[in-house]
Structures are given as structure tokens and as C-alpha cells.
Amino acid sequence: MDLRNSRPDIADADVLARLDEALGLIAQYQPLRFRHLVRDVRGIRVERFPTRGAFLPAEEVVLTELTFLARRDISAAPVASSILHEGVHARVHAFRSHVLGGRNDAESMAREERLCRRAELTFGQSLPPALGAPVIERAAASLALADEEVAPTIDWQEARARQDDVDRGRNG
């Protein structure tokens, strides 16, 4: 676990407790996915990032966004769902690298993203209804999107600039 907390207003202990809670949900309700996650990634990094999460293939690391973990207006289920989603990307990456020789195109990215969303949907359905409802709602909405919307091309420089603007506004 690699915590890179750039926000003095967010307590490390709170973030680590939420991460532990989210991983516990995956382990309890989707033990096979949890075993895959443990096998397919080298670690989890928590830091400020323009999206909820990402899989960093060069490092084989799942990144979870710091402020997303710190939020208390949502349960740990959406956090767990995001981690599980990125874990599916890790599994696909390993398969693609070892079996398919690394093939990757826009069409396969949309397919991959839908696979991740279906895993989220299954996870949400395995949770108690109150915990699973927001996970199911978000995954189902994503699955209804067109390919270019479900796996959009992200301008990371623009995304980071927007995040920096938000952080500057927060700091006055």
C-alpha cells in the first residue's frame, strides 16, 4: 500500500480505514475477485488523481483517488466497486500481455470497460440491497452508454488542470 497524501485536511488513518473497509467488502462478497486482485496487482496506491481510480499497467498498481476514499457521504461500496473495476483491468492486462501479445484498440477498450462494469454490477448485486444500490445504478447506467462514451479518450493534461483548479479553489 502506497499512500501519497497531498492534502493536510485529510487524515491518513481515515483513508486507510476506508480502504480496509472497501477491500473487506470485496473479500467478503466477491472472494474470487479479491483473490484475482491480490494475484494480478503488485499493490494499491492512494493519491490525488483526476478520476476515481485507474490501473497503472507499467507498475501493475491499482490507483485509488485520495478524496474519493476520504468522502463520508458515500458508503465503502462504491469505493470497493472502483477498486474491483480496476482489478478487472489488471486481469485483462495480464491476459492480453501473456496470451494476446498486447493487442489493444478502441473497440477492445470499450469491450474491456463493459467487462469491468459487468463485474461492478455483479458485485453490487452480491451486496446487501442498501449497500449495493448505488453500485448497481452506476454500473447499469454505464453499460447503457455507447462505446465512445463507455470508454472515452481522456485528455489527462486537461483532467489534471481541472483537478488543480478545484484544489486551488479549495485552498483559497
Short mmCIF file of C-alpha atoms in Angstrom, two decimals:
data_model
loop_
_atom_site.label_atom_id
_atom_site.label_comp_id
_atom_site.label_asym_id
_atom_site.label_seq_id
_atom_site.Cartn_x
_atom_site.Cartn_y
_atom_site.Cartn_z
CA MET A 1 0.00 0.00 0.00
CA ASP A 2 1.40 3.34 -1.06
CA LEU A 3 -0.36 6.39 0.42
CA ARG A 4 0.64 9.72 -1.13
CA ASN A 5 -1.46 12.20 0.80
CA SER A 6 -1.03 15.72 -0.56
CA ARG A 7 -4.00 17.06 1.43
CA PRO A 8 -3.35 18.17 5.02
CA ASP A 9 -7.12 18.28 5.62
CA ILE A 10 -7.41 14.51 5.05
CA ALA A 11 -6.21 12.19 7.81
CA ASP A 12 -4.13 9.22 6.69
CA ALA A 13 -5.84 6.98 9.26
CA ASP A 14 -9.29 7.78 7.82
CA VAL A 15 -8.17 6.97 4.29
CA LEU A 16 -6.53 3.72 5.35
CA ALA A 17 -9.61 2.69 7.35
CA ARG A 18 -11.86 3.34 4.33
CA LEU A 19 -9.52 1.38 2.05
CA ASP A 20 -9.54 -1.52 4.51
CA GLU A 21 -13.35 -1.38 4.67
CA ALA A 22 -13.63 -1.39 0.86
CA LEU A 23 -11.21 -4.29 0.45
CA GLY A 24 -13.11 -6.14 3.18
CA LEU A 25 -16.33 -5.82 1.17
CA ILE A 26 -14.67 -7.32 -1.89
CA ALA A 27 -13.15 -10.14 0.17
CA GLN A 28 -16.48 -10.91 1.84
CA TYR A 29 -18.90 -10.62 -1.08
CA GLN A 30 -16.68 -11.46 -4.08
CA PRO A 31 -13.87 -13.65 -2.70
CA LEU A 32 -12.84 -14.89 -6.16
CA ARG A 33 -12.44 -11.32 -7.43
CA PHE A 34 -10.47 -10.49 -4.29
CA ARG A 35 -8.08 -13.39 -4.94
CA HIS A 36 -7.70 -12.20 -8.54
CA LEU A 37 -6.95 -8.68 -7.31
CA VAL A 38 -4.27 -9.95 -4.93
CA ARG A 39 -2.76 -12.09 -7.68
CA ASP A 40 -2.98 -9.58 -10.55
CA VAL A 41 -1.67 -6.37 -8.95
CA ARG A 42 1.52 -5.57 -7.12
CA GLY A 43 -0.12 -3.02 -4.86
CA ILE A 44 -2.59 -0.23 -4.31
CA ARG A 45 -1.62 3.42 -4.45
CA VAL A 46 -3.76 6.18 -2.98
CA GLU A 47 -3.15 9.70 -4.24
CA ARG A 48 -4.83 12.75 -5.73
CA PHE A 49 -5.93 11.87 -9.27
CA PRO A 50 -8.42 13.22 -11.85
CA THR A 51 -10.61 10.07 -11.75
CA ARG A 52 -11.88 7.71 -9.04
CA GLY A 53 -9.32 5.12 -9.94
CA ALA A 54 -7.00 3.71 -12.55
CA PHE A 55 -4.92 0.67 -13.31
CA LEU A 56 -1.31 1.60 -13.99
CA PRO A 57 -0.12 -1.25 -16.22
CA ALA A 58 3.58 -0.36 -16.24
CA GLU A 59 3.62 -0.68 -12.45
CA GLU A 60 0.80 -3.24 -12.14
CA VAL A 61 -0.74 -0.98 -9.49
CA VAL A 62 -4.35 -0.05 -8.82
CA LEU A 63 -4.63 3.64 -8.04
CA THR A 64 -7.50 4.85 -5.88
CA GLU A 65 -8.19 8.57 -5.66
CA LEU A 66 -7.45 10.14 -2.27
CA THR A 67 -10.50 12.39 -1.91
CA PHE A 68 -12.81 9.63 -3.16
CA LEU A 69 -11.60 7.42 -0.31
CA ALA A 70 -11.96 10.28 2.18
CA ARG A 71 -15.60 11.01 1.34
CA ARG A 72 -18.07 10.09 4.07
CA ASP A 73 -21.22 10.99 2.12
CA ILE A 74 -20.97 7.63 0.34
CA SER A 75 -20.53 4.13 1.69
CA ALA A 76 -17.46 1.99 1.14
CA ALA A 77 -19.33 0.04 -1.56
CA PRO A 78 -18.67 2.49 -4.45
CA VAL A 79 -15.02 2.65 -3.37
CA ALA A 80 -14.84 -1.15 -3.37
CA SER A 81 -16.56 -1.25 -6.74
CA SER A 82 -13.99 1.14 -8.20
CA ILE A 83 -11.11 -0.97 -6.86
CA LEU A 84 -12.74 -4.13 -8.20
CA HIS A 85 -13.22 -2.40 -11.59
CA GLU A 86 -9.53 -1.52 -11.79
CA GLY A 87 -8.67 -5.04 -10.71
CA VAL A 88 -10.54 -6.35 -13.75
CA HIS A 89 -8.43 -4.03 -15.92
CA ALA A 90 -5.37 -5.62 -14.28
CA ARG A 91 -6.66 -9.11 -15.06
CA VAL A 92 -7.38 -8.20 -18.69
CA HIS A 93 -3.95 -6.57 -19.00
CA ALA A 94 -2.25 -9.73 -17.75
CA PHE A 95 -4.27 -11.88 -20.14
CA ARG A 96 -3.68 -9.54 -23.07
CA SER A 97 0.04 -9.34 -22.37
CA HIS A 98 0.60 -13.06 -21.93
CA VAL A 99 -1.92 -14.53 -24.35
CA LEU A 100 -2.77 -11.94 -27.00
CA GLY A 101 0.59 -10.24 -27.36
CA GLY A 102 -0.63 -6.88 -26.07
CA ARG A 103 -3.30 -6.11 -28.71
CA ASN A 104 -5.29 -3.03 -27.72
CA ASP A 105 -7.59 -0.77 -29.76
CA ALA A 106 -10.65 1.43 -29.23
CA GLU A 107 -13.04 -1.45 -29.83
CA SER A 108 -11.27 -3.71 -27.35
CA MET A 109 -11.15 -0.85 -24.81
CA ALA A 110 -14.95 -0.48 -24.96
CA ARG A 111 -15.31 -4.25 -24.53
CA GLU A 112 -12.89 -4.17 -21.63
CA GLU A 113 -14.72 -1.29 -19.97
CA ARG A 114 -18.03 -3.15 -20.29
CA LEU A 115 -16.42 -6.22 -18.73
CA CYS A 116 -15.34 -4.07 -15.79
CA ARG A 117 -18.82 -2.56 -15.46
CA ARG A 118 -20.44 -6.01 -15.54
CA ALA A 119 -18.10 -7.04 -12.72
CA GLU A 120 -19.21 -3.95 -10.79
CA LEU A 121 -22.86 -4.85 -11.45
CA THR A 122 -22.33 -8.41 -10.19
CA PHE A 123 -20.53 -7.05 -7.13
CA GLY A 124 -23.37 -4.62 -6.40
CA GLN A 125 -25.91 -7.42 -6.72
CA SER A 126 -23.94 -9.53 -4.24
CA LEU A 127 -24.07 -6.81 -1.57
CA PRO A 128 -26.95 -6.18 0.84
CA PRO A 129 -29.51 -4.04 -1.05
CA ALA A 130 -28.79 -0.77 0.77
CA LEU A 131 -25.06 -1.05 0.06
CA GLY A 132 -25.40 -2.39 -3.46
CA ALA A 133 -27.99 0.03 -4.86
CA PRO A 134 -25.60 2.89 -5.80
CA VAL A 135 -23.12 0.42 -7.30
CA ILE A 136 -25.83 -1.25 -9.38
CA GLU A 137 -27.24 2.10 -10.53
CA ARG A 138 -23.87 3.45 -11.69
CA ALA A 139 -22.80 0.21 -13.40
CA ALA A 140 -26.14 -0.23 -15.18
CA ALA A 141 -26.08 3.38 -16.41
CA SER A 142 -22.54 2.90 -17.76
CA LEU A 143 -23.47 -0.32 -19.54
CA ALA A 144 -26.21 1.56 -21.41
CA LEU A 145 -23.71 4.00 -22.95
CA ALA A 146 -22.36 3.88 -26.50
CA ASP A 147 -18.82 2.55 -26.95
CA GLU A 148 -17.25 6.00 -27.28
CA GLU A 149 -18.97 7.08 -24.05
CA VAL A 150 -18.25 3.96 -22.01
CA ALA A 151 -14.53 4.15 -22.86
CA PRO A 152 -13.86 7.80 -23.70
CA THR A 153 -10.46 9.11 -24.62
CA ILE A 154 -9.26 11.20 -21.69
CA ASP A 155 -7.03 14.23 -22.08
CA TRP A 156 -5.01 13.66 -18.90
CA GLN A 157 -3.36 17.07 -19.07
CA GLU A 158 -6.77 18.78 -19.15
CA ALA A 159 -8.12 16.50 -16.42
CA ARG A 160 -5.15 17.28 -14.17
CA ALA A 161 -5.54 21.03 -14.85
CA ARG A 162 -9.20 20.87 -13.81
CA GLN A 163 -8.29 18.98 -10.66
CA ASP A 164 -5.62 21.56 -9.84
CA ASP A 165 -8.20 24.34 -10.33
CA VAL A 166 -10.51 22.62 -7.85
CA ASP A 167 -7.69 22.23 -5.34
CA ARG A 168 -6.65 25.88 -5.73
CA GLY A 169 -10.26 26.97 -5.15
CA ARG A 170 -10.39 24.84 -2.01
CA ASN A 171 -7.23 26.46 -0.70
CA GLY A 172 -8.46 29.98 -1.43
#
